[in-house]
């Protein structure tokens, strides 16, 4: 597995790998202000639900550590308003609000000085990062128990080490399997329009020495029809209480096609992405992004008439009934999801 951290707190600084520059350039950015953190998330320099949560947690700390507030009440207000600002960077991945809420709630019940509270916020951000690494490793082990040697695996977007603290969610079993000689044959959808599959998944898997074949999104059906895919593995940005899961646009179509060919469809969901306050997928806000991503962003010249009408939803929702099993860090969840997800979250 590659030794690259997408978010790190080192030498007292919040450093992210700018994922918009991959695969061509490994450029690191230091984030110092709340605006740095907000735009890093909004512009996808750091992306992937768990990585967004980790960056936001460290971001809340770095953006408030120089606060001149002397009284706790004043400091809490400052942290709360910074958290509200950061929360608006992107709407779909629940980890963003989840991580910010976790720090703010801890602060509200903290009994101590402002300087001790600042240290506490940093420690909480460190804990979130470490817990994510542990969760990913655990999802990797559970996920691997669903797979067999030599399988063909189709994945979408990037739910790998770049999207998390380490290992990834749906890519974690591929890394753990590689160490055990599983020799998976992975198909990575390019994942239009932002190309997380080709720029990030193909990058990290090939760099790690895993057999990966890049395909256009529109080729996934053909690859499944050819009999080359034994399992589809994807991540999740927010799973509702009934098991409907929002993930990168195109995920739902894969689940529909997988069902047609009787291919198991596994969604990898750390419990930090499980939102029991959202009843169903219809209640998940889907981010709409700039249409330039569709026809300008990666091209030297516009690939559509200038000013064309566009529709660019960044995520879609896969209904629970199309998900064969949900892999969490606490175990594999099978239907009935409403009951079993609630139980696993409470474990
Ligand atoms: O827009 P992105 O790149 O942040 O979308 C990322 C995804 O959809 C991932 O699959 C999801 O966040 C899970 S990452 C472990």
mmCIF file with all atom_site columns, N, CA, C and O in Angstrom, residues 283-300:
data_model
loop_
_atom_site.group_PDB
_atom_site.id
_atom_site.type_symbol
_atom_site.label_atom_id
_atom_site.label_alt_id
_atom_site.label_comp_id
_atom_site.label_asym_id
_atom_site.label_entity_id
_atom_site.label_seq_id
_atom_site.pdbx_PDB_ins_code
_atom_site.Cartn_x
_atom_site.Cartn_y
_atom_site.Cartn_z
_atom_site.occupancy
_atom_site.B_iso_or_equiv
_atom_site.pdbx_formal_charge
_atom_site.auth_seq_id
_atom_site.auth_comp_id
_atom_site.auth_asym_id
_atom_site.auth_atom_id
_atom_site.pdbx_PDB_model_num
ATOM 1  N N  . UNK A 1 283 ? -34.168 11.901 1.996   1.00 0.00 ? 283 UNK A N  1
ATOM 2  C CA . UNK A 1 283 ? -33.915 13.028 2.905   1.00 0.00 ? 283 UNK A CA 1
ATOM 3  C C  . UNK A 1 283 ? -32.459 13.491 2.863   1.00 0.00 ? 283 UNK A C  1
ATOM 4  O O  . UNK A 1 283 ? -32.071 14.384 3.599   1.00 0.00 ? 283 UNK A O  1
ATOM 5  N N  . UNK A 1 284 ? -31.640 12.847 2.016   1.00 0.00 ? 284 UNK A N  1
ATOM 6  C CA . UNK A 1 284 ? -30.219 13.232 1.938   1.00 0.00 ? 284 UNK A CA 1
ATOM 7  C C  . UNK A 1 284 ? -30.055 14.362 0.924   1.00 0.00 ? 284 UNK A C  1
ATOM 8  O O  . UNK A 1 284 ? -30.511 14.248 -0.220  1.00 0.00 ? 284 UNK A O  1
ATOM 9  N N  . UNK A 1 285 ? -29.395 15.433 1.367   1.00 0.00 ? 285 UNK A N  1
ATOM 10 C CA . UNK A 1 285 ? -29.167 16.532 0.428   1.00 0.00 ? 285 UNK A CA 1
ATOM 11 C C  . UNK A 1 285 ? -28.061 16.139 -0.553  1.00 0.00 ? 285 UNK A C  1
ATOM 12 O O  . UNK A 1 285 ? -26.970 15.711 -0.157  1.00 0.00 ? 285 UNK A O  1
ATOM 13 N N  . UNK A 1 286 ? -28.363 16.287 -1.837  1.00 0.00 ? 286 UNK A N  1
ATOM 14 C CA . UNK A 1 286 ? -27.384 15.933 -2.872  1.00 0.00 ? 286 UNK A CA 1
ATOM 15 C C  . UNK A 1 286 ? -26.710 17.210 -3.374  1.00 0.00 ? 286 UNK A C  1
ATOM 16 O O  . UNK A 1 286 ? -27.389 18.144 -3.822  1.00 0.00 ? 286 UNK A O  1
ATOM 17 N N  . UNK A 1 287 ? -25.399 17.205 -3.298  1.00 0.00 ? 287 UNK A N  1
ATOM 18 C CA . UNK A 1 287 ? -24.636 18.382 -3.730  1.00 0.00 ? 287 UNK A CA 1
ATOM 19 C C  . UNK A 1 287 ? -24.751 18.572 -5.244  1.00 0.00 ? 287 UNK A C  1
ATOM 20 O O  . UNK A 1 287 ? -24.550 17.625 -6.009  1.00 0.00 ? 287 UNK A O  1
ATOM 21 N N  . UNK A 1 288 ? -25.047 19.808 -5.640  1.00 0.00 ? 288 UNK A N  1
ATOM 22 C CA . UNK A 1 288 ? -25.024 20.143 -7.071  1.00 0.00 ? 288 UNK A CA 1
ATOM 23 C C  . UNK A 1 288 ? -23.774 20.965 -7.319  1.00 0.00 ? 288 UNK A C  1
ATOM 24 O O  . UNK A 1 288 ? -23.530 21.945 -6.611  1.00 0.00 ? 288 UNK A O  1
ATOM 25 N N  . UNK A 1 289 ? -22.976 20.560 -8.300  1.00 0.00 ? 289 UNK A N  1
ATOM 26 C CA . UNK A 1 289 ? -21.728 21.267 -8.534  1.00 0.00 ? 289 UNK A CA 1
ATOM 27 C C  . UNK A 1 289 ? -21.765 21.988 -9.879  1.00 0.00 ? 289 UNK A C  1
ATOM 28 O O  . UNK A 1 289 ? -22.651 21.778 -10.703 1.00 0.00 ? 289 UNK A O  1
ATOM 29 N N  . UNK A 1 290 ? -20.759 22.821 -10.069 1.00 0.00 ? 290 UNK A N  1
ATOM 30 C CA . UNK A 1 290 ? -20.669 23.661 -11.260 1.00 0.00 ? 290 UNK A CA 1
ATOM 31 C C  . UNK A 1 290 ? -20.605 22.807 -12.530 1.00 0.00 ? 290 UNK A C  1
ATOM 32 O O  . UNK A 1 290 ? -19.833 21.836 -12.593 1.00 0.00 ? 290 UNK A O  1
ATOM 33 N N  . UNK A 1 291 ? -21.378 23.196 -13.540 1.00 0.00 ? 291 UNK A N  1
ATOM 34 C CA . UNK A 1 291 ? -21.403 22.458 -14.800 1.00 0.00 ? 291 UNK A CA 1
ATOM 35 C C  . UNK A 1 291 ? -20.080 22.480 -15.554 1.00 0.00 ? 291 UNK A C  1
ATOM 36 O O  . UNK A 1 291 ? -19.834 21.615 -16.411 1.00 0.00 ? 291 UNK A O  1
ATOM 37 N N  . UNK A 1 292 ? -19.212 23.417 -15.218 1.00 0.00 ? 292 UNK A N  1
ATOM 38 C CA . UNK A 1 292 ? -17.894 23.465 -15.875 1.00 0.00 ? 292 UNK A CA 1
ATOM 39 C C  . UNK A 1 292 ? -17.142 22.150 -15.672 1.00 0.00 ? 292 UNK A C  1
ATOM 40 O O  . UNK A 1 292 ? -16.312 21.763 -16.500 1.00 0.00 ? 292 UNK A O  1
ATOM 41 N N  . UNK A 1 293 ? -17.430 21.470 -14.558 1.00 0.00 ? 293 UNK A N  1
ATOM 42 C CA . UNK A 1 293 ? -16.751 20.195 -14.303 1.00 0.00 ? 293 UNK A CA 1
ATOM 43 C C  . UNK A 1 293 ? -17.048 19.188 -15.419 1.00 0.00 ? 293 UNK A C  1
ATOM 44 O O  . UNK A 1 293 ? -16.239 18.317 -15.704 1.00 0.00 ? 293 UNK A O  1
ATOM 45 N N  . UNK A 1 294 ? -18.221 19.310 -16.039 1.00 0.00 ? 294 UNK A N  1
ATOM 46 C CA . UNK A 1 294 ? -18.618 18.326 -17.046 1.00 0.00 ? 294 UNK A CA 1
ATOM 47 C C  . UNK A 1 294 ? -17.883 18.535 -18.375 1.00 0.00 ? 294 UNK A C  1
ATOM 48 O O  . UNK A 1 294 ? -17.454 17.575 -18.999 1.00 0.00 ? 294 UNK A O  1
ATOM 49 N N  . UNK A 1 295 ? -17.730 19.788 -18.754 1.00 0.00 ? 295 UNK A N  1
ATOM 50 C CA . UNK A 1 295 ? -17.218 19.952 -20.128 1.00 0.00 ? 295 UNK A CA 1
ATOM 51 C C  . UNK A 1 295 ? -16.022 20.882 -20.283 1.00 0.00 ? 295 UNK A C  1
ATOM 52 O O  . UNK A 1 295 ? -15.512 21.045 -21.393 1.00 0.00 ? 295 UNK A O  1
ATOM 53 N N  . UNK A 1 296 ? -15.549 21.465 -19.164 1.00 0.00 ? 296 UNK A N  1
ATOM 54 C CA . UNK A 1 296 ? -14.403 22.379 -19.313 1.00 0.00 ? 296 UNK A CA 1
ATOM 55 C C  . UNK A 1 296 ? -13.194 21.987 -18.480 1.00 0.00 ? 296 UNK A C  1
ATOM 56 O O  . UNK A 1 296 ? -12.056 22.082 -18.932 1.00 0.00 ? 296 UNK A O  1
ATOM 57 N N  . UNK A 1 297 ? -13.491 21.560 -17.278 1.00 0.00 ? 297 UNK A N  1
ATOM 58 C CA . UNK A 1 297 ? -12.444 21.465 -16.273 1.00 0.00 ? 297 UNK A CA 1
ATOM 59 C C  . UNK A 1 297 ? -11.192 20.679 -16.701 1.00 0.00 ? 297 UNK A C  1
ATOM 60 O O  . UNK A 1 297 ? -10.079 21.089 -16.439 1.00 0.00 ? 297 UNK A O  1
ATOM 61 N N  . UNK A 1 298 ? -11.374 19.555 -17.380 1.00 0.00 ? 298 UNK A N  1
ATOM 62 C CA . UNK A 1 298 ? -10.213 18.723 -17.709 1.00 0.00 ? 298 UNK A CA 1
ATOM 63 C C  . UNK A 1 298 ? -9.777  18.870 -19.162 1.00 0.00 ? 298 UNK A C  1
ATOM 64 O O  . UNK A 1 298 ? -8.953  18.106 -19.642 1.00 0.00 ? 298 UNK A O  1
ATOM 65 N N  . UNK A 1 299 ? -10.350 19.816 -19.857 1.00 0.00 ? 299 UNK A N  1
ATOM 66 C CA . UNK A 1 299 ? -10.066 19.917 -21.296 1.00 0.00 ? 299 UNK A CA 1
ATOM 67 C C  . UNK A 1 299 ? -9.375  21.228 -21.643 1.00 0.00 ? 299 UNK A C  1
ATOM 68 O O  . UNK A 1 299 ? -9.621  22.249 -21.019 1.00 0.00 ? 299 UNK A O  1
ATOM 69 N N  . UNK A 1 300 ? -8.547  21.165 -22.686 1.00 0.00 ? 300 UNK A N  1
ATOM 70 C CA . UNK A 1 300 ? -7.908  22.397 -23.136 1.00 0.00 ? 300 UNK A CA 1
ATOM 71 C C  . UNK A 1 300 ? -8.928  23.353 -23.712 1.00 0.00 ? 300 UNK A C  1
ATOM 72 O O  . UNK A 1 300 ? -8.846  24.561 -23.561 1.00 0.00 ? 300 UNK A O  1
#
